[in-house]
mmCIF file of C-alpha atoms in Angstrom:
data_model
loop_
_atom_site.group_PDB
_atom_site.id
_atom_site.type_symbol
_atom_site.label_atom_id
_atom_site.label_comp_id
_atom_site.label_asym_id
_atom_site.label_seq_id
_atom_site.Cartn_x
_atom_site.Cartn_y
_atom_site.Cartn_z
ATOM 1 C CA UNK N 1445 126.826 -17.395 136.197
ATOM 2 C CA UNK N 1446 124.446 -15.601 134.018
ATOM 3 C CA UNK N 1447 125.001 -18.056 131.031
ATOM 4 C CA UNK N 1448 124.233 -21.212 133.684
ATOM 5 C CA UNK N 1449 120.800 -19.227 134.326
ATOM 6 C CA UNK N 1450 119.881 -18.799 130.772
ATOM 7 C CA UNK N 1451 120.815 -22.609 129.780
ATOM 8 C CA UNK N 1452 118.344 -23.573 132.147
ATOM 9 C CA UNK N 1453 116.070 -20.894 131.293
ATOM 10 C CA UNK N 1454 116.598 -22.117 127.391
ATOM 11 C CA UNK N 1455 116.147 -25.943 128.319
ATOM 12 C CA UNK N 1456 112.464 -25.062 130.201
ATOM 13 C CA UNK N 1457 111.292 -23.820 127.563
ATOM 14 C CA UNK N 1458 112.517 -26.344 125.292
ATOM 15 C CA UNK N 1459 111.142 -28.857 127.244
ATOM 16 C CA UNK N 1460 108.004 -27.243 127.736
ATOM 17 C CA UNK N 1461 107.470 -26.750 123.806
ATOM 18 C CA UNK N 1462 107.992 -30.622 123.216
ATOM 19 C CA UNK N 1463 105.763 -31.618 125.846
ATOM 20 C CA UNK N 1464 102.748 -28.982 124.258
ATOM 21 C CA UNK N 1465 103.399 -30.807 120.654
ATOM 22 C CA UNK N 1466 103.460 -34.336 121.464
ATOM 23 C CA UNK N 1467 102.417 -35.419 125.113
ATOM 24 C CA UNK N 1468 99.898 -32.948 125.948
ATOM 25 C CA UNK N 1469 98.386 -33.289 121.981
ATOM 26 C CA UNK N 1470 96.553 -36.036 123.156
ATOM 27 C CA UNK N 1471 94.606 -34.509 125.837
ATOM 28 C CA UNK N 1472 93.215 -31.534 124.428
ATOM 29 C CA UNK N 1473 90.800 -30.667 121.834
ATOM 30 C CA UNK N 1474 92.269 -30.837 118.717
ATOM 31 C CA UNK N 1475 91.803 -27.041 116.614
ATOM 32 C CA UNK N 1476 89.726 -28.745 114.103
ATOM 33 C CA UNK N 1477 86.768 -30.829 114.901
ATOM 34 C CA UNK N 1478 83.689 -29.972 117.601
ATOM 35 C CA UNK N 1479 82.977 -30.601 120.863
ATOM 36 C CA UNK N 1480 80.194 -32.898 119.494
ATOM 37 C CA UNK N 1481 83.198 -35.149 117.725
ATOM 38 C CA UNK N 1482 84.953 -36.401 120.877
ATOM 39 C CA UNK N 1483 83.315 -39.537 122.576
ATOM 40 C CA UNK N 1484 82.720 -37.568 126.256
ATOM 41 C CA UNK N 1485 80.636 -35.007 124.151
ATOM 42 C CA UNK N 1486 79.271 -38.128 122.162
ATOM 43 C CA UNK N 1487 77.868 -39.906 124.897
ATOM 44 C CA UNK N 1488 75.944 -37.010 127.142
ATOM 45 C CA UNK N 1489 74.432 -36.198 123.596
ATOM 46 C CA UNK N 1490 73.478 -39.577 123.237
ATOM 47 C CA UNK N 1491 71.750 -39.535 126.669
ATOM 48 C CA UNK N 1492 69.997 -36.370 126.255
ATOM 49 C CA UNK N 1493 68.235 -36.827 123.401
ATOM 50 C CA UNK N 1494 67.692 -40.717 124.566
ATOM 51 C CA UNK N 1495 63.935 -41.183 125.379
ATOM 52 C CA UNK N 1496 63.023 -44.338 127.600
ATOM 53 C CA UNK N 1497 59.913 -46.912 126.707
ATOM 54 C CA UNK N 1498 57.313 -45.293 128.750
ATOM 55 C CA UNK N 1499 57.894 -41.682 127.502
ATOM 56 C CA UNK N 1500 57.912 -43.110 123.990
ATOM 57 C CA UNK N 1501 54.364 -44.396 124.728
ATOM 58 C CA UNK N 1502 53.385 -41.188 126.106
ATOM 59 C CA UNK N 1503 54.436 -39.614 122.625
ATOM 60 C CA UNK N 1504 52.615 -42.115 120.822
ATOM 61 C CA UNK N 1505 49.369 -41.955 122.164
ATOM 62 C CA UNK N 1506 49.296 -38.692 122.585
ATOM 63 C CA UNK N 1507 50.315 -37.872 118.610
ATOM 64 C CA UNK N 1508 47.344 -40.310 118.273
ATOM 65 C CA UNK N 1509 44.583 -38.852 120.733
ATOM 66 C CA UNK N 1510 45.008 -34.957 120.167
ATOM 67 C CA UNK N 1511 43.670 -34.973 117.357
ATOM 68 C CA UNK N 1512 40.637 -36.769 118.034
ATOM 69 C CA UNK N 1513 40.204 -34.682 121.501
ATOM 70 C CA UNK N 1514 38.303 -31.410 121.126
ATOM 71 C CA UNK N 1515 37.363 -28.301 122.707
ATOM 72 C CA UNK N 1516 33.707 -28.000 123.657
ATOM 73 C CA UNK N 1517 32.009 -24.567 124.282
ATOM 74 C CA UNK N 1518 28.333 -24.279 125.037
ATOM 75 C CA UNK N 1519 26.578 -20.844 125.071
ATOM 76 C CA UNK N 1520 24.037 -20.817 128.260
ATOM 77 C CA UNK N 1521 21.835 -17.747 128.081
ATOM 78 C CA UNK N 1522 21.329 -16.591 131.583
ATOM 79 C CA UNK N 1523 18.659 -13.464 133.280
ATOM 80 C CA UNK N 1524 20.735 -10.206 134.582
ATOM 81 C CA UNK N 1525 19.392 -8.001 137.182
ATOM 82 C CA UNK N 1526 17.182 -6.246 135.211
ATOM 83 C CA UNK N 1527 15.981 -9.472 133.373
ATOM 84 C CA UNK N 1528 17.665 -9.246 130.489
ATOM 85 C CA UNK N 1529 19.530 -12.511 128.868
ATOM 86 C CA UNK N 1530 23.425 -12.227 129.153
ATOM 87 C CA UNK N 1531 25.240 -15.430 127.135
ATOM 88 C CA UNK N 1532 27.688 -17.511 129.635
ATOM 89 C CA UNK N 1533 30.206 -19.516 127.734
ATOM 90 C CA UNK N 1534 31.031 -23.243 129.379
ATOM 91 C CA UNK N 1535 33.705 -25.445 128.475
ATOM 92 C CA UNK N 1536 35.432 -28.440 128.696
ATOM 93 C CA UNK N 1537 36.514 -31.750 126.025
ATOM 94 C CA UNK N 1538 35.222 -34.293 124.031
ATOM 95 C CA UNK N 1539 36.476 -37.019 121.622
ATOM 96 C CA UNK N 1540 35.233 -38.180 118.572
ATOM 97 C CA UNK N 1541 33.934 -41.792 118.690
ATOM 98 C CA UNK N 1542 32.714 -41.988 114.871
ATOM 99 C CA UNK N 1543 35.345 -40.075 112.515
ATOM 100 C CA UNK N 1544 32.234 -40.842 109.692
ATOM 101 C CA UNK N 1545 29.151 -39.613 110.787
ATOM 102 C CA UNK N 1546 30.573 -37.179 113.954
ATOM 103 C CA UNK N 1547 29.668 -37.967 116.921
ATOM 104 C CA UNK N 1548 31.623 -37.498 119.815
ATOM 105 C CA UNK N 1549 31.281 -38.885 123.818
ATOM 106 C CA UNK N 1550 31.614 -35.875 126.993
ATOM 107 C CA UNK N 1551 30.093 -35.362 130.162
ATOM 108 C CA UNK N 1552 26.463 -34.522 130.202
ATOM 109 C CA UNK N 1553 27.106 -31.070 132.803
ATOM 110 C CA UNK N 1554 29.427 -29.792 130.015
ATOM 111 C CA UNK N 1555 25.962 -29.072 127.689
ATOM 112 C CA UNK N 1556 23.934 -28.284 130.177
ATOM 113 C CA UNK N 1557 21.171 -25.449 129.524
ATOM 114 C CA UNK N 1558 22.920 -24.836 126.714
ATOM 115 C CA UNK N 1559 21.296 -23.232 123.630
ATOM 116 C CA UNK N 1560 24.462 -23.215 120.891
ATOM 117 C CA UNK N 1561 27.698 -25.655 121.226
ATOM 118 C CA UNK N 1562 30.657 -25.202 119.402
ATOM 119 C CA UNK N 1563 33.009 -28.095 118.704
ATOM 120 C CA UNK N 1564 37.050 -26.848 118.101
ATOM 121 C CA UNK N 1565 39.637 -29.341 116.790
ATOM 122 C CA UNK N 1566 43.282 -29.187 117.625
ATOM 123 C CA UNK N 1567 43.505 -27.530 113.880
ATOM 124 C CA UNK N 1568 41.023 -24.903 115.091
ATOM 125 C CA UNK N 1569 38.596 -25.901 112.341
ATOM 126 C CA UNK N 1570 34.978 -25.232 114.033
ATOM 127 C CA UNK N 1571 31.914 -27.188 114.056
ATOM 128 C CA UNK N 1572 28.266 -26.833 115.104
ATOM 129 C CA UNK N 1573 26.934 -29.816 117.292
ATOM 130 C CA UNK N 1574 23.299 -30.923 118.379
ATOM 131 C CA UNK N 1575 22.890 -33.443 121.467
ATOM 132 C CA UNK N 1576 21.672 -36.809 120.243
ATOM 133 C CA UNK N 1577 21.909 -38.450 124.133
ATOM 134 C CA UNK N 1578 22.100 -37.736 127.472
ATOM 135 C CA UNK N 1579 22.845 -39.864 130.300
ATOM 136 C CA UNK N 1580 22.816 -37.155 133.412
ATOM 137 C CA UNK N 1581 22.767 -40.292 136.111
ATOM 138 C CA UNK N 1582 26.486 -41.128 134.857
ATOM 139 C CA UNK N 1583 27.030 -37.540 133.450
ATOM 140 C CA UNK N 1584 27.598 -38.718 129.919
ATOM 141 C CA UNK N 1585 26.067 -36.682 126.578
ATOM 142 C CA UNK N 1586 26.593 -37.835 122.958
ATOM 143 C CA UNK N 1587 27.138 -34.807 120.234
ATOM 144 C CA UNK N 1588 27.125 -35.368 116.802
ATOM 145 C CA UNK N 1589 28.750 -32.355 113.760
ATOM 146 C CA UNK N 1590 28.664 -32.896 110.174
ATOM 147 C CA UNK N 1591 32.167 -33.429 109.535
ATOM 148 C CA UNK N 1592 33.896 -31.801 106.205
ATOM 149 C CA UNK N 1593 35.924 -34.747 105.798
ATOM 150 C CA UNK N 1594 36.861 -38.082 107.591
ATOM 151 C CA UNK N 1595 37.675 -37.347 111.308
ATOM 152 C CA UNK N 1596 40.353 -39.274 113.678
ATOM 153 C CA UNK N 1597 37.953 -41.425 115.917
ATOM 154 C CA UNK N 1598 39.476 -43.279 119.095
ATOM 155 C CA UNK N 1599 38.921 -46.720 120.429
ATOM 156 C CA UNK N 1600 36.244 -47.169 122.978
ATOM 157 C CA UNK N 1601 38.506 -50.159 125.273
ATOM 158 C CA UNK N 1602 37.136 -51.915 128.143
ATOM 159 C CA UNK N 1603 36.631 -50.759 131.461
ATOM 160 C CA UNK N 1604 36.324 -54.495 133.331
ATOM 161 C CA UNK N 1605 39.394 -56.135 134.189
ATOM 162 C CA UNK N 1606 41.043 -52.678 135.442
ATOM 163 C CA UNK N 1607 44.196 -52.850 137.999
ATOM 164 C CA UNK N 1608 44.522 -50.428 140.306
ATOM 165 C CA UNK N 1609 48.276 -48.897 139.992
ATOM 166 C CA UNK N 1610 48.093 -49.733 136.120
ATOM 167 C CA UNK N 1611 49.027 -46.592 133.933
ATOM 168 C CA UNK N 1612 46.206 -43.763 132.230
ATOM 169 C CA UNK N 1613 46.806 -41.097 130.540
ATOM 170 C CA UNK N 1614 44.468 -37.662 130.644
ATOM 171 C CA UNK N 1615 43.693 -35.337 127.486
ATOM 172 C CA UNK N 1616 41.310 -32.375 127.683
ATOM 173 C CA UNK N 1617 41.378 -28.756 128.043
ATOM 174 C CA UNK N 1618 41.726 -27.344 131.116
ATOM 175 C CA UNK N 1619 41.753 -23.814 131.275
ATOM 176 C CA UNK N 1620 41.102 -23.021 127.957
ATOM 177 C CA UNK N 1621 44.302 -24.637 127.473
ATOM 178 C CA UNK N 1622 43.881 -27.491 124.804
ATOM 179 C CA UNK N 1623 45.430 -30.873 123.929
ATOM 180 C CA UNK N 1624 47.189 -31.142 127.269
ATOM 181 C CA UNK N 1625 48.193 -34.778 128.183
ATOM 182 C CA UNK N 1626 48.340 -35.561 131.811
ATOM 183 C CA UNK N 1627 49.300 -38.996 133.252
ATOM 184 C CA UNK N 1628 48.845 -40.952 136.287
ATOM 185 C CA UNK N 1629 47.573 -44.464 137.791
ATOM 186 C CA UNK N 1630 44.568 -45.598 138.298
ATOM 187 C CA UNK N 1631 44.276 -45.029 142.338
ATOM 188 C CA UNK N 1632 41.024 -47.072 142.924
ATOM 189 C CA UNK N 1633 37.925 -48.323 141.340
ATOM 190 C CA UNK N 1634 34.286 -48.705 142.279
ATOM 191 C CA UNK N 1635 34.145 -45.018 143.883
ATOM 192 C CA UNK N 1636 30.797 -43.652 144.658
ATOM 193 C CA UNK N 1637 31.351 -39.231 144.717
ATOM 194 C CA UNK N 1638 28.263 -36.741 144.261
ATOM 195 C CA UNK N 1639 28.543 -34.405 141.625
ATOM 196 C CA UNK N 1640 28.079 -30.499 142.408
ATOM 197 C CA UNK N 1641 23.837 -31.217 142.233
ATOM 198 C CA UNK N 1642 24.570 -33.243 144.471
ATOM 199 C CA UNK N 1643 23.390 -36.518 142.381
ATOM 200 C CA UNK N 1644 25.619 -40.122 143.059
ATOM 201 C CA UNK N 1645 27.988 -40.869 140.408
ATOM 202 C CA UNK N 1646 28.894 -44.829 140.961
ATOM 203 C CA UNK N 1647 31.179 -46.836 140.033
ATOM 204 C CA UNK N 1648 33.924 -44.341 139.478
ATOM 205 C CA UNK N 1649 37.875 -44.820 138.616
ATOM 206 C CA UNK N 1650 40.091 -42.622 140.721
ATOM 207 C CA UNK N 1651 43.403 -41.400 139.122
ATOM 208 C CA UNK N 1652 46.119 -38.926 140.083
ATOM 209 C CA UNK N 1653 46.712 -37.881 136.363
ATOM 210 C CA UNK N 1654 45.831 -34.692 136.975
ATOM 211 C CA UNK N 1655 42.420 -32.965 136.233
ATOM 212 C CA UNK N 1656 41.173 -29.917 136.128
ATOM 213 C CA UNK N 1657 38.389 -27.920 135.134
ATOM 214 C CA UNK N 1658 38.061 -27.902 131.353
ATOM 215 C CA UNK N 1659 39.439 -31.053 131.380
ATOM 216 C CA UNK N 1660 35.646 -32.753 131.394
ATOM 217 C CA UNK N 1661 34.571 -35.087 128.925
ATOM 218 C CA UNK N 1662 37.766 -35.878 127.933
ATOM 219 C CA UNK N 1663 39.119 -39.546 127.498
ATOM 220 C CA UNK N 1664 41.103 -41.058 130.367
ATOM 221 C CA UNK N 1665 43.510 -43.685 127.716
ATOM 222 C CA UNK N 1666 45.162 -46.851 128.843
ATOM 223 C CA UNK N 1667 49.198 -47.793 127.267
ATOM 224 C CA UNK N 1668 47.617 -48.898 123.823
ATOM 225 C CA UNK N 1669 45.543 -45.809 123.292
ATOM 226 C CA UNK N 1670 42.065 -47.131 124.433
ATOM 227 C CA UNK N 1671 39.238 -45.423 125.948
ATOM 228 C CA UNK N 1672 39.011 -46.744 129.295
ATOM 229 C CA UNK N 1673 36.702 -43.708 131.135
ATOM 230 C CA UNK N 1674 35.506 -40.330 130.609
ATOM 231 C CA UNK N 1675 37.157 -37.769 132.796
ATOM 232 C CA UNK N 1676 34.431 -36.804 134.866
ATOM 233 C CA UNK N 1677 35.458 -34.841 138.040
ATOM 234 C CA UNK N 1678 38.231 -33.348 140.654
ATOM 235 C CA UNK N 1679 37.741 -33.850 144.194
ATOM 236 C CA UNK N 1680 37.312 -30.885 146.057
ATOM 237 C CA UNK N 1681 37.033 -27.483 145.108
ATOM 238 C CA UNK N 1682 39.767 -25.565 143.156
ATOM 239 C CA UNK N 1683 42.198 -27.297 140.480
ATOM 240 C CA UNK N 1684 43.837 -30.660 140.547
ATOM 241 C CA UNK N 1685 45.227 -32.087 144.125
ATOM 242 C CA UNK N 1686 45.903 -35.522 142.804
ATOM 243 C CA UNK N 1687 42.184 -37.063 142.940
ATOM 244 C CA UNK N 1688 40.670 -37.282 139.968
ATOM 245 C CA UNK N 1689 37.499 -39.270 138.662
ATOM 246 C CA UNK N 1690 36.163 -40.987 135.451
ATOM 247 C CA UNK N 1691 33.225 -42.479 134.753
ATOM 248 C CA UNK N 1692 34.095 -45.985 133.287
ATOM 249 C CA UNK N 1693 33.609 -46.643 129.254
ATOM 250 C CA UNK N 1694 31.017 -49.632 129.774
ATOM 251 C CA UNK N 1695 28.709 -47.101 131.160
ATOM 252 C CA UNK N 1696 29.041 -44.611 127.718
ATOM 253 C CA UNK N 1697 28.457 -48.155 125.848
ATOM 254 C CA UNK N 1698 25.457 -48.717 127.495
ATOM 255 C CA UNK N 1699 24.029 -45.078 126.253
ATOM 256 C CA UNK N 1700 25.449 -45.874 122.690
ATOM 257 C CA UNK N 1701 23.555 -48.711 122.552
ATOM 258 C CA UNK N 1702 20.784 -47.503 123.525
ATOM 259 C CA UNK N 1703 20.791 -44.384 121.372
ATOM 260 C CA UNK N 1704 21.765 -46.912 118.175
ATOM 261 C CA UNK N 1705 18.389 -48.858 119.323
ATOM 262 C CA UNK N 1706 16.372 -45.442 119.087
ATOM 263 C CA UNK N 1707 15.706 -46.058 122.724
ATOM 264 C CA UNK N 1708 16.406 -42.643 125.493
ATOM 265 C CA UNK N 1709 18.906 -44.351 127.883
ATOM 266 C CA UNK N 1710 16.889 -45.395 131.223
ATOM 267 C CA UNK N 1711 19.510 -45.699 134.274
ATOM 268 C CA UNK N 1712 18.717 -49.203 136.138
ATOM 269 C CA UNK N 1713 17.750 -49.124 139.896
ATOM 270 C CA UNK N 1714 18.148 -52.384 142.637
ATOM 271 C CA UNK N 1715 16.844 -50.802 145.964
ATOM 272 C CA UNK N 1716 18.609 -51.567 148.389
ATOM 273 C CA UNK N 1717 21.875 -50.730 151.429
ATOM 274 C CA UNK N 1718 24.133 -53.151 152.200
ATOM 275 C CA UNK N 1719 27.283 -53.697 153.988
ATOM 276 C CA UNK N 1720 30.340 -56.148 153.361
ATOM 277 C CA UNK N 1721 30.615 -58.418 155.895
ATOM 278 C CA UNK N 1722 33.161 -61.527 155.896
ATOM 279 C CA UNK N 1723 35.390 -63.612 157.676
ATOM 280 C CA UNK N 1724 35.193 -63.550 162.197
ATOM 281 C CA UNK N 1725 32.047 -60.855 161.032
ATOM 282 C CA UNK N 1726 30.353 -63.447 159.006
ATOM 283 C CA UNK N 1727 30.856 -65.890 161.495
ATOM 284 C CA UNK N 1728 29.744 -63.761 164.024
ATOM 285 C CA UNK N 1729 26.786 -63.359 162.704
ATOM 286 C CA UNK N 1730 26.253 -66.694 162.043
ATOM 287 C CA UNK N 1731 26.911 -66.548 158.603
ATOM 288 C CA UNK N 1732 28.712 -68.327 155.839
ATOM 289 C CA UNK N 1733 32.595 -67.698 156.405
ATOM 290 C CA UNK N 1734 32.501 -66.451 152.177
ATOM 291 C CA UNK N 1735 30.009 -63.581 153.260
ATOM 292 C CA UNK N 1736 28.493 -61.561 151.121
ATOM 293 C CA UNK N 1737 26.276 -58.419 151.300
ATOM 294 C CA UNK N 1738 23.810 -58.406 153.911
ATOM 295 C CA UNK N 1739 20.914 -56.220 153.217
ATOM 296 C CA UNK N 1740 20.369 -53.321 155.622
ATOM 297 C CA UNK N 1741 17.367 -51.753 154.289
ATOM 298 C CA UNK N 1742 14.502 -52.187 150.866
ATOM 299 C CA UNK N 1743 13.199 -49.104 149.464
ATOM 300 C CA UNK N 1744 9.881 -48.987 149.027
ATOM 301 C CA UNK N 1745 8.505 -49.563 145.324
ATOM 302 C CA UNK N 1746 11.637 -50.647 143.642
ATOM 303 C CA UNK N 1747 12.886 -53.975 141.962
ATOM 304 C CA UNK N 1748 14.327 -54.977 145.215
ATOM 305 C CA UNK N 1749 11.143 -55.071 147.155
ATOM 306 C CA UNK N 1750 9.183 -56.614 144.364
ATOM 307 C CA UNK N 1751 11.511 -59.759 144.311
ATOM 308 C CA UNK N 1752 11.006 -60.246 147.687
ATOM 309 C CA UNK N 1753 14.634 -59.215 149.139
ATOM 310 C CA UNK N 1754 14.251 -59.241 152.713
ATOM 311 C CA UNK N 1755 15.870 -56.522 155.459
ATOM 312 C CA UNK N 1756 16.844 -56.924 158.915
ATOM 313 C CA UNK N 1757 14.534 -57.886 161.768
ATOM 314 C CA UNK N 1758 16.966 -56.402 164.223
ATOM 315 C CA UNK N 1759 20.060 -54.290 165.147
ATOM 316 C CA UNK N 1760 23.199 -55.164 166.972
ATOM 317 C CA UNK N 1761 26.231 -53.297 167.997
ATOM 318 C CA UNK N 1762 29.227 -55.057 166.167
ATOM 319 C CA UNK N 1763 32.431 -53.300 167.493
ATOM 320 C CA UNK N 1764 32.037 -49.514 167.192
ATOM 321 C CA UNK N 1765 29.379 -50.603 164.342
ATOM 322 C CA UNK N 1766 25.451 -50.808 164.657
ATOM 323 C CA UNK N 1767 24.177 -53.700 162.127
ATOM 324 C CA UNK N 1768 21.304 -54.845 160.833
ATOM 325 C CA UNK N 1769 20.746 -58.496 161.221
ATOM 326 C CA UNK N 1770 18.255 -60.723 159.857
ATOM 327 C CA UNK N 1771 18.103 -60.088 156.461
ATOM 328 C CA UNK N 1772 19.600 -61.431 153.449
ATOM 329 C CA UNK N 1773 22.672 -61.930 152.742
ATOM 330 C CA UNK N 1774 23.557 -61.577 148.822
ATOM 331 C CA UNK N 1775 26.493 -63.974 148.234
ATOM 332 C CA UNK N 1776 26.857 -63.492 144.424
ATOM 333 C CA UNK N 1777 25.350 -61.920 141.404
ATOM 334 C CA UNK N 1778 24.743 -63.193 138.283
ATOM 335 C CA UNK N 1779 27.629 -66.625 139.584
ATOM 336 C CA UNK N 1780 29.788 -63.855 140.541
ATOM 337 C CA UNK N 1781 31.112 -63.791 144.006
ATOM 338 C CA UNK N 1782 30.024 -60.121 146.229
ATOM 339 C CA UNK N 1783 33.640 -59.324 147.435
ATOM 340 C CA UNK N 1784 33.572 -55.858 147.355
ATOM 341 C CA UNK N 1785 31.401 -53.257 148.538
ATOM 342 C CA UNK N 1786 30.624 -51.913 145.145
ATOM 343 C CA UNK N 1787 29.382 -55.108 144.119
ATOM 344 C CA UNK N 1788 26.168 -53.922 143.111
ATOM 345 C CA UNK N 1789 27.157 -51.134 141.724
ATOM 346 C CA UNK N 1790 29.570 -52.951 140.072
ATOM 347 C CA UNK N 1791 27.391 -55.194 138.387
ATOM 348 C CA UNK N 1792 24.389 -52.472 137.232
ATOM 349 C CA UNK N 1793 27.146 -51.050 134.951
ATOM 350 C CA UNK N 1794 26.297 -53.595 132.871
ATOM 351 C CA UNK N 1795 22.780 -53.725 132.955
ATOM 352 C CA UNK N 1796 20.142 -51.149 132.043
ATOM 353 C CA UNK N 1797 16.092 -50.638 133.230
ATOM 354 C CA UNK N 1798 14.398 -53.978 132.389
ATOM 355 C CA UNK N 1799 17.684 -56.119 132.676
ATOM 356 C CA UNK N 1800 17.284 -59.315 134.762
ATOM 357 C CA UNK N 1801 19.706 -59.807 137.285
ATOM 358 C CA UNK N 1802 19.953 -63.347 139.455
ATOM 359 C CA UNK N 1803 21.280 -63.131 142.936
ATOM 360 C CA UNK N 1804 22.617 -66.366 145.133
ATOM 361 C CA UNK N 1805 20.960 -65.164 148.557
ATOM 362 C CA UNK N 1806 21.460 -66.764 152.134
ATOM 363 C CA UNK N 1807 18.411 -66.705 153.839
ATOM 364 C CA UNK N 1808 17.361 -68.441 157.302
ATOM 365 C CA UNK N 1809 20.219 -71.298 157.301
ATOM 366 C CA UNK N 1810 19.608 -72.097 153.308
ATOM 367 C CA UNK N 1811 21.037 -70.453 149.832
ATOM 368 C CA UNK N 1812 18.525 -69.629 146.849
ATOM 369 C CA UNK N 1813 18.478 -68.090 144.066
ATOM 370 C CA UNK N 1814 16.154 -65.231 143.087
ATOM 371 C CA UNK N 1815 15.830 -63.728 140.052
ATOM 372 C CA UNK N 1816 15.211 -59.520 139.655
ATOM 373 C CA UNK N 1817 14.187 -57.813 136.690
ATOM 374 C CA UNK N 1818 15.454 -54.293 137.421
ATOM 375 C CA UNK N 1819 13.592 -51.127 137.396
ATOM 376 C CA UNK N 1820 14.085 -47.348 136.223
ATOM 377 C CA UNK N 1821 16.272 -45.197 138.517
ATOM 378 C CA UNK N 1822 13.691 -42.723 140.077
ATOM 379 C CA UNK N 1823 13.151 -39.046 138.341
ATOM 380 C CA UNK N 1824 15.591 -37.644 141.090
ATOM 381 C CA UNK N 1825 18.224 -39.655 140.077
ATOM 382 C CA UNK N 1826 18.361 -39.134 136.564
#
């Protein structure tokens, strides 16, 4: 009996051993060789290291923005309590629009009151910089250093033609922290937000790339790397909660041309409230089913009044809404339709003090065309 056990003790393991050096070879690791050689291991390191399009993008641009993006610090020399001066330092971005002769786009409230500013590339090499322009109206300033040698410069793009839920990308440096990329969508256009003196800033784009103080002055970059805006402001008070602002690039080409004419840039000024009205509110009102923007009140004294735009005789209850009626309804400027609210705003992004702008009005049953030659936002505004 105990020689029947240990046969069939002898053939287990027998079997056993044969089954460990042929059958089961195949589905373990062999001793030799890496996890890395066996196609499982092959294919999840594949797909790690795998970076889609859009994050290849991301890399791109922001290998070639950083190192045009720089740190701006401005020494403001303010009274203590026993009146003596105590230096504040203030910071935010830049970017160099000129690699040649230095100069480099921000927001205007980044240098203000400041007596010394101090320009840091992502290399840390440090540069003195004087203002050349200031645009406080669209909170744009224009630095220029002497560089030491040929600086990266970006692309100033274009800010028409911009779809909301199209892709941006943020560089600046908030907190101190610098060359960090954010990115995001544009969220809106045309917004109209008042900066912390409490001065309208038109003609905004909105973004959730996120921004945060620090972050100022720095360029808000479509997919190929272009300039579209200057990061401009955060909504609210705090850091970043997803609604972010930029002034538009047209607006900084405006200054530059200016500043290249040896003329200060002077912010253009209509004169005028309006509201949008179209469709069964146009028709309502008796007015061409298009619509347009009827007037709702002329300031006194401004390019507006001069041309003879006319306000409303009257005022009706519309709805929940009191209107103005009676006045003129703008239907297009300069042959383009006035679809949006911001129309006007729109439009004076592209025009500076002096400009002449020609409006299609409606006006008691007939359309005509007036012509305005703008005037100079007032002292308040600038």
């Amino acid at each position: 009996m105990k020689r029947f056990r240990y046969l069939i003790m002898a053939g287990l393991f027998a079997g056993a051993f044969v089954y460990l050096t042929s059958v089961a070879k195949s589905r373990f690791l062999p001793v030799s060789g890496s996890l890395s050689d066996t196609p499982l291991f092959q294919e999840a390191k594949v797909s790690g290291a795998g970076l889609n399009t859009d994050e290849l993008n991301n890399i791109d641009i922001y290998k070639q923005a950083r190192t045009s993006t720089v740190n701006i610090s401005s020494t403001v020399y303010r009274r203590g309590w026993f009146s003596e001066l105590i230096p504040s330092r203030e910071t935010g971005s830049g970017f160099v629009i000129d690699g040649e002769k230095g100069l480099i786009l921000t927001n205007n409230h980044v240098l203000a009151g400041s007596q010394k500013i101090v320009v840091t590339f992502s290399d840390q090499s440090k540069y003195d910089a004087e203002v050349l322009a200031k645009d406080p109206a669209n909170d744009l300033g224009l630095l220029r250093i002497t560089p030491r040698k040929k600086l990266p410069f970006l692309r100033l793009g274009e800010s028409e033609g911009l779809q909301v839920g199209q892709k941006v990308l943020a560089i600046g440096n908030p907190f101190g922290l610098d060359g960090t990329l954010t990115t995001g969508i544009i969220s809106s256009l045309n917004r109209t937000i008042r900066d912390e003196n409490n001065r309208e800033l038109e003609g905004m784009v909105q973004t959730d790339a996120a921004i945060n103080p620090g972050n100022s002055g720095g360029p808000l970059l479509d997919s190929q790397g272009s300039v579209i805006g200057i990061n401009t402001a955060i909504y609210g008070p705090g850091g970043n909660i997803g609604i972010g602002f930029a002034m538009p690039v047209a607006k900084a080409k405006l200054m530059l041309t200016e500043y290249r004419a040896g003329k200060s840039f002077k912010r253009p000024f209509f004169g005028v409230q309006t509201i949008l009205v179209s469709g069964e509110w146009a028709e309502a009102l008796r007015l061409p089913p298009d619509g347009g923007l009827l007037v709702q009140s002329v300031q006194r004294g401004t390019a507006a009044e001069r041309a003879g735009i006319k306000g409303p005789r009257e005022f009706v209850v519309i709805g929940n809404y009191e209107v103005g009626v009676g006045g003129d309804l703008i239907m297009a400027i300069d042959g383009k339709p006035c679809e949006a609210r911001d129309a006007i705003a729109s439009a004076l992004t592209k025009k500076r003090a002096g400009d002449v702008m020609e409006l299609t009005v409606f006006r008691g049953g007939r359309t005509a065309k007036i012509t305005v030659t703008l005037g100079e936002a007032p002292d308040d505004s600038q």
